[in-house]
PDB file of C-alpha atoms in Angstrom:
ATOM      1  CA  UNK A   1       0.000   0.000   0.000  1.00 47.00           C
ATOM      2  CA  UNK A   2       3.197   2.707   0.608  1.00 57.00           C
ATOM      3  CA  UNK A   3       3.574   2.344  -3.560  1.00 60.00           C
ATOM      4  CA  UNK A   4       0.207   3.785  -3.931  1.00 65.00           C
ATOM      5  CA  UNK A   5       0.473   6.272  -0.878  1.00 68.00           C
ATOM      6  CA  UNK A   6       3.968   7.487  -2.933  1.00 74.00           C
ATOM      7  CA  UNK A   7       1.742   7.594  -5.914  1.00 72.00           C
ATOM      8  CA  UNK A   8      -1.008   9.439  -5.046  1.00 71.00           C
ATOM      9  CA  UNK A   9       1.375  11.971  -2.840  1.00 75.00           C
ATOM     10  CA  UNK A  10       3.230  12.183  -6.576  1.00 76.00           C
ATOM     11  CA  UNK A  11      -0.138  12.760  -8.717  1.00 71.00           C
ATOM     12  CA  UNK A  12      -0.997  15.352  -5.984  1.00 73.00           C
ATOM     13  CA  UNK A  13       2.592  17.082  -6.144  1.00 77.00           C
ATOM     14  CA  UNK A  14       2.359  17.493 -10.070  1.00 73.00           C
ATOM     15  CA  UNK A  15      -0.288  19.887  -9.258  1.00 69.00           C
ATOM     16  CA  UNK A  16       1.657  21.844  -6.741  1.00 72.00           C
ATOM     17  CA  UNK A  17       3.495  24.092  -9.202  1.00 73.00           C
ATOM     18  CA  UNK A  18       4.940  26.524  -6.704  1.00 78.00           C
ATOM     19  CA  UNK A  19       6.121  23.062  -4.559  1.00 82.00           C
ATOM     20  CA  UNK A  20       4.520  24.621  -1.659  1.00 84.00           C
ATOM     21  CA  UNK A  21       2.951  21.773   0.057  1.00 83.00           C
ATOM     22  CA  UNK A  22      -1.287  22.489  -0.342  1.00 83.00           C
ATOM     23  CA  UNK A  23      -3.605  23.148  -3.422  1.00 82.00           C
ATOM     24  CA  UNK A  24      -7.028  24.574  -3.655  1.00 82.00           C
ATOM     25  CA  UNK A  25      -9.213  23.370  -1.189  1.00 81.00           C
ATOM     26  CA  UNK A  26     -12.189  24.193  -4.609  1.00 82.00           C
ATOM     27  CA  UNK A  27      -9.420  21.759  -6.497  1.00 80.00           C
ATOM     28  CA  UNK A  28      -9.783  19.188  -3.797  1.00 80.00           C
ATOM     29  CA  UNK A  29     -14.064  19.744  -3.088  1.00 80.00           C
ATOM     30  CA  UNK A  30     -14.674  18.808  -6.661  1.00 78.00           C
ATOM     31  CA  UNK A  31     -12.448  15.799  -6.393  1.00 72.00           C
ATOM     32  CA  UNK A  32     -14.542  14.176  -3.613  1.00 72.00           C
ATOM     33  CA  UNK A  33     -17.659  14.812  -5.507  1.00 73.00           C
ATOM     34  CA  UNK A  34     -16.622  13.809  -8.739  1.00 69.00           C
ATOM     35  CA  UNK A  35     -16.333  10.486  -6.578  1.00 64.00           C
ATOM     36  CA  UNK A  36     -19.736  10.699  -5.215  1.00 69.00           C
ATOM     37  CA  UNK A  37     -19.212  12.728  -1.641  1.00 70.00           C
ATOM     38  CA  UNK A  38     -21.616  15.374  -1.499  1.00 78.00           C
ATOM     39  CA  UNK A  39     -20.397  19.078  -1.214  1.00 82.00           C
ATOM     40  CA  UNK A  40     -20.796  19.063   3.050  1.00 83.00           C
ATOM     41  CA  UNK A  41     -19.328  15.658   3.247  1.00 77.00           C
ATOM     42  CA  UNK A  42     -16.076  17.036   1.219  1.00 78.00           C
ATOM     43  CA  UNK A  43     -16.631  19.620   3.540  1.00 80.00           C
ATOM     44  CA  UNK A  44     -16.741  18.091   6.923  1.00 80.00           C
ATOM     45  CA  UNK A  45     -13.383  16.308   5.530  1.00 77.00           C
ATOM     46  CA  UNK A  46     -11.997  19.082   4.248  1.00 79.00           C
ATOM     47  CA  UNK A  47     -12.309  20.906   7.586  1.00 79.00           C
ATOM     48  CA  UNK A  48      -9.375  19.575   9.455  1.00 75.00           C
ATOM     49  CA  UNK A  49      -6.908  20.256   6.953  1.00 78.00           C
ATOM     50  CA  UNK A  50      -7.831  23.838   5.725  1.00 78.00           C
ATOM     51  CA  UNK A  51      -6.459  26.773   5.853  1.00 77.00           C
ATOM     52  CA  UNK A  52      -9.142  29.764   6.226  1.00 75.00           C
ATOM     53  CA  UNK A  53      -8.555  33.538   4.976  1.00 77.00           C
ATOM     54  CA  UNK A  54     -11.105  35.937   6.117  1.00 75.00           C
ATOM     55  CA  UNK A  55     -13.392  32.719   7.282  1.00 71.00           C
ATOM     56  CA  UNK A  56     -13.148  31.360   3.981  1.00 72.00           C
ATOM     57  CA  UNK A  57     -11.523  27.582   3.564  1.00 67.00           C
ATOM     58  CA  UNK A  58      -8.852  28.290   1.013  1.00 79.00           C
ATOM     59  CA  UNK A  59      -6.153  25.795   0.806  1.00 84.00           C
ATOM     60  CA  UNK A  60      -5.110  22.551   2.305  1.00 83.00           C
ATOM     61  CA  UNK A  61      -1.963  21.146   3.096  1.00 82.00           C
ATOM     62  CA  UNK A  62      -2.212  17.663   0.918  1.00 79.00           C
ATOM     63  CA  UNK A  63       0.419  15.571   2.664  1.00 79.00           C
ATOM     64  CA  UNK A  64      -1.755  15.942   6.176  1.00 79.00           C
ATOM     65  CA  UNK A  65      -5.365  15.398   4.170  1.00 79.00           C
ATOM     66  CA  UNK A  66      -3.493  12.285   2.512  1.00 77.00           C
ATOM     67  CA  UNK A  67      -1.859  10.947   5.405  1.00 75.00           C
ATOM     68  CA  UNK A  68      -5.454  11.080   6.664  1.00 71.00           C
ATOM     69  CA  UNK A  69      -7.319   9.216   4.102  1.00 69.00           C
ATOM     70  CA  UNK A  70      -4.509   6.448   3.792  1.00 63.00           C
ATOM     71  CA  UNK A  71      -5.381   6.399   8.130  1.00 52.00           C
ATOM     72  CA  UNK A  72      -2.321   4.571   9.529  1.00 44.00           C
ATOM     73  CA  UNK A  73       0.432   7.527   8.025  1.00 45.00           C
ATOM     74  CA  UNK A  74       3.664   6.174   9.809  1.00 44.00           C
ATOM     75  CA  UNK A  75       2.961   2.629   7.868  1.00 47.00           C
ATOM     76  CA  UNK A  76       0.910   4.264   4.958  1.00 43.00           C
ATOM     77  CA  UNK A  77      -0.683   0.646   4.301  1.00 41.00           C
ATOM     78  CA  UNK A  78      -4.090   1.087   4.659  1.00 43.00           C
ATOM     79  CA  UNK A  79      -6.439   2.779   2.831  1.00 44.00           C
ATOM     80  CA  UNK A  80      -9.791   3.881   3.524  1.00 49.00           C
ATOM     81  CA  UNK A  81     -11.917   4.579   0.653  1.00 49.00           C
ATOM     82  CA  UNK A  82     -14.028   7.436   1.656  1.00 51.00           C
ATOM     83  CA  UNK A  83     -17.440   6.984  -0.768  1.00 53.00           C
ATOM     84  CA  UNK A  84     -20.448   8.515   1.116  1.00 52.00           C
ATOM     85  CA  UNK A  85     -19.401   7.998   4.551  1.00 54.00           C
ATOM     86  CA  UNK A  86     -22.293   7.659   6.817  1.00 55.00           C
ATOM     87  CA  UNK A  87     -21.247   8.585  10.393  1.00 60.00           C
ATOM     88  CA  UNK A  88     -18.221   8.592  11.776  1.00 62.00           C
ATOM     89  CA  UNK A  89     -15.746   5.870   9.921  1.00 56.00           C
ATOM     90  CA  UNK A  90     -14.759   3.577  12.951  1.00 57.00           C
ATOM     91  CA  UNK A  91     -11.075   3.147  13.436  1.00 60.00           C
ATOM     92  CA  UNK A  92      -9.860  -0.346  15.055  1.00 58.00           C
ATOM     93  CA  UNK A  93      -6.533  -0.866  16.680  1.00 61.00           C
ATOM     94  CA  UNK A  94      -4.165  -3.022  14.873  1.00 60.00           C
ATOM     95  CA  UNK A  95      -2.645  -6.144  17.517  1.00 57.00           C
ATOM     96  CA  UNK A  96       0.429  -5.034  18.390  1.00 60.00           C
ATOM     97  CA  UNK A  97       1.962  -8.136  20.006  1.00 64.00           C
ATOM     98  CA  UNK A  98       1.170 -11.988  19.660  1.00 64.00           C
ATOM     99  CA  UNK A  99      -0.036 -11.822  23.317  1.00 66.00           C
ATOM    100  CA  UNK A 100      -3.034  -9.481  21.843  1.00 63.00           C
ATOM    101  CA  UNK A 101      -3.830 -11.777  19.298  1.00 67.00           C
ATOM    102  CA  UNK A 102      -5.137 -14.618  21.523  1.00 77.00           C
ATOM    103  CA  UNK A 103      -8.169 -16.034  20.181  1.00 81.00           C
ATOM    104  CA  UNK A 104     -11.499 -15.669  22.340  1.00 84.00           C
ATOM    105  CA  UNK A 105     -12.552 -19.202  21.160  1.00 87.00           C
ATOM    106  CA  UNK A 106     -10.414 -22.236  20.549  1.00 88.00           C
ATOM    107  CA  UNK A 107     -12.674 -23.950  17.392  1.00 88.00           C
ATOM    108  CA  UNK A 108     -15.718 -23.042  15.526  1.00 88.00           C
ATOM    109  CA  UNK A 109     -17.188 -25.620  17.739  1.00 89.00           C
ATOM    110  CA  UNK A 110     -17.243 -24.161  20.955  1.00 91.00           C
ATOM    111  CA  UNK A 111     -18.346 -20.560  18.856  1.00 91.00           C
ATOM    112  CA  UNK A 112     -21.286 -22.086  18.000  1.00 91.00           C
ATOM    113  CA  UNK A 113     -22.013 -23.949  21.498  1.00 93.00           C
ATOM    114  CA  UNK A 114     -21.609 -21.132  23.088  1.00 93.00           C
ATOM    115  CA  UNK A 115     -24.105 -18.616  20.847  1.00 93.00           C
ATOM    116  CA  UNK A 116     -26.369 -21.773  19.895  1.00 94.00           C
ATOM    117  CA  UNK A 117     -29.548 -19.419  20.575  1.00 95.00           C
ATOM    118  CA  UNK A 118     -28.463 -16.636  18.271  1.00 92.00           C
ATOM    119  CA  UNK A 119     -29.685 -18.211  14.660  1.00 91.00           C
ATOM    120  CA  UNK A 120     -28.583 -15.260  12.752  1.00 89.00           C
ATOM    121  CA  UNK A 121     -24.599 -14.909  13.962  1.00 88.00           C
ATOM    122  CA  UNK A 122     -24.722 -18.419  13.289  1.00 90.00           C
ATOM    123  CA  UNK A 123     -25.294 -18.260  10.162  1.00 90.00           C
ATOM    124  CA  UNK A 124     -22.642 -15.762   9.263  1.00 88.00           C
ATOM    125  CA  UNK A 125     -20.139 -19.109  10.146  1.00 89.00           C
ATOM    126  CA  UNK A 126     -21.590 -20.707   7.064  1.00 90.00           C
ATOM    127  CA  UNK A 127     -21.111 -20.437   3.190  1.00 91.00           C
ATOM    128  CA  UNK A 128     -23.335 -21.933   0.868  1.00 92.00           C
ATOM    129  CA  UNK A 129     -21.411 -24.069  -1.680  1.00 94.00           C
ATOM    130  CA  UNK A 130     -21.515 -26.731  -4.202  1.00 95.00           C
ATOM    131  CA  UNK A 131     -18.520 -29.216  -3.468  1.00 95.00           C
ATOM    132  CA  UNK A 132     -16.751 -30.461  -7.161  1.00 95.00           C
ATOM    133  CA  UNK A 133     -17.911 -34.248  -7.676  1.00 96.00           C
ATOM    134  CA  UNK A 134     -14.699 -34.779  -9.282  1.00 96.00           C
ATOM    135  CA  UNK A 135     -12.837 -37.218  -6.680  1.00 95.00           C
ATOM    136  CA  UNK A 136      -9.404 -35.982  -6.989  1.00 95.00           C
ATOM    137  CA  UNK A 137     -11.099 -32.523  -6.330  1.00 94.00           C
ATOM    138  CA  UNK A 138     -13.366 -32.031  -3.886  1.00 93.00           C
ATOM    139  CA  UNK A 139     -13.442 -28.181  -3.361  1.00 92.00           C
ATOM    140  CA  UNK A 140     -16.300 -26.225  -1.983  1.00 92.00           C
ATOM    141  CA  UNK A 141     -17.347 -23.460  -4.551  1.00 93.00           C
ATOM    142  CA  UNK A 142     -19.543 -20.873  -4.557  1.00 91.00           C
ATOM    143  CA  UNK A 143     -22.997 -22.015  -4.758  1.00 91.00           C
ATOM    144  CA  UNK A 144     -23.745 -19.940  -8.240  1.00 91.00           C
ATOM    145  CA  UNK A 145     -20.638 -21.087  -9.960  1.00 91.00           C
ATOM    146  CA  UNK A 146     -21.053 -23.524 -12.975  1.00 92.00           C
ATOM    147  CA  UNK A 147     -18.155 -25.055 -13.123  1.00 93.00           C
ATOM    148  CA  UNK A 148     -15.269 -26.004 -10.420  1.00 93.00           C
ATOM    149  CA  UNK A 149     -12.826 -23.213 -10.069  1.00 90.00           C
ATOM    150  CA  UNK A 150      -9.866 -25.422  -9.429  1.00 91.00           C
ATOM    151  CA  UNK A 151     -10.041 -28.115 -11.761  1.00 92.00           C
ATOM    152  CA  UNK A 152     -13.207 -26.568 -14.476  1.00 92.00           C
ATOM    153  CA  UNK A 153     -15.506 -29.665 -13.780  1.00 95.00           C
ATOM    154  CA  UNK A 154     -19.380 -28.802 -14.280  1.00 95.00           C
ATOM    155  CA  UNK A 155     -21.093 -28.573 -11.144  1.00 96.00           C
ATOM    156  CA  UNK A 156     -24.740 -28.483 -13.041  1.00 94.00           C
ATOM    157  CA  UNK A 157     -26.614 -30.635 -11.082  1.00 94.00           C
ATOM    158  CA  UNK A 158     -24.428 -31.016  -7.646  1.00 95.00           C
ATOM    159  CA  UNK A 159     -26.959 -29.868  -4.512  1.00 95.00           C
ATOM    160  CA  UNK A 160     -26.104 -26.905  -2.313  1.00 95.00           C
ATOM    161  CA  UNK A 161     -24.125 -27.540   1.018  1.00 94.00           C
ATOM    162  CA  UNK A 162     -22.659 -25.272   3.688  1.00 92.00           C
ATOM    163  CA  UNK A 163     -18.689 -25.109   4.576  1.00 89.00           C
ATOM    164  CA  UNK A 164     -17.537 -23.008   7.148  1.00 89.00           C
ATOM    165  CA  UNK A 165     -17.224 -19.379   6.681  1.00 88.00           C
ATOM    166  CA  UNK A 166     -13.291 -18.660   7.916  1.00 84.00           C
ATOM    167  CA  UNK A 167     -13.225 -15.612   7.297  1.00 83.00           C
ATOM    168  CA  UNK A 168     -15.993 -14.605   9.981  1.00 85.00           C
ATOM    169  CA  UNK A 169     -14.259 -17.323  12.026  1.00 85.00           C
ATOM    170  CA  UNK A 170     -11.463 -15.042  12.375  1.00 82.00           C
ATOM    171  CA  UNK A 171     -13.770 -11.629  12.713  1.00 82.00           C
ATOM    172  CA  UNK A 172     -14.837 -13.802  15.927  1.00 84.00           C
ATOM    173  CA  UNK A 173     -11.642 -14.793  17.349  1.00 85.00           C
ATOM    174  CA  UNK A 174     -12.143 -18.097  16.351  1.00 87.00           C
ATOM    175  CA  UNK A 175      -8.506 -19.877  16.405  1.00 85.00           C
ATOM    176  CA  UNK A 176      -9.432 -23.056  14.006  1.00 79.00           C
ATOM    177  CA  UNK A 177     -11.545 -24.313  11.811  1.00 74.00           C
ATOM    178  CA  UNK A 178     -12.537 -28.112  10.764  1.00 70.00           C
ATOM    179  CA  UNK A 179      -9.630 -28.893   7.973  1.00 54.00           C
TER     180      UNK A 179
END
């Protein structure tokens, strides 16, 4: 993510004739629209990092609204995408040590023992799939594909089954999963 950081810092820097460090807070507004944030959303954003004359937002300093948008600056390796933001855009805490990273639940198993009564996070543990007949195979694919995505044999006709959903597994602190 720092290449595209550098990049965007270098696309932003070709506009910065007199290599000042900030550009047109209009330049910027029209930006953020053009990319579907309405004119007080660019505005809300734009308020941290403008410079006012007589009251009036006039220019911001790019490198601070960048760092910003790309949220972790030291690292620069996450983005955040900023398309009509409703609300405040959350900000979680990266684990810092191994000892942080502990999960809450040691298998999907005990997960789902433990929130048996709640139907609906249940089933965000589960993907619907159609498993490839082909014996050598085997993999679970996405219940609307037509065809195996490992080894291209047709699935037409195989019935719909559930794997687990890892991903969430992980959301949930969940440390393993049935493989």
């Amino acid at each position: 993510m720092a290449r595209e950081y550098d990049t965007v810092v270098r696309v932003f820097k070709e506009f910065d004739k007199e290599n000042c460090g900030v550009m047109k807070c209009n330049s910027l507004r029209k930006v953020m629209m053009m990319i579907g944030l309405t004119e007080e959303e660019a505005d809300k954003l734009l308020a941290n990092f403008a410079q006012t004359k007589g009251g009036e937002q006039t220019m911001v300093k790019y490198e601070a609204f960048l760092e910003r948008v790309f949220v972790n600056a030291p690292e620069k390796d996450v983005l955040t995408y900023y398309a009509k933001p409703r609300g405040d855009i959350p900000k979680v805490a990266r684990v810092l040590n191994d000892e942080e990273a502990k999960p809450v639940y040691a298998s999907l198993d005990e997960f789902r023992e433990k929130h048996a009564s709640d139907s609906s996070l249940l089933e965000q543990l589960r993907n619907r799939v159609r498993v490839c007949p082909n014996p050598s195979c085997k993999k679970p694919n996405g219940y609307t594909m037509k065809s195996c995505n490992a080894c291209e044999t047709s699935l037409e006709g195989v019935q719909e089954g559930v794997s687990d959903n890892i991903f969430m597994g992980f959301i949930y602190g969940i440390a393993k999963g049935k493989f």
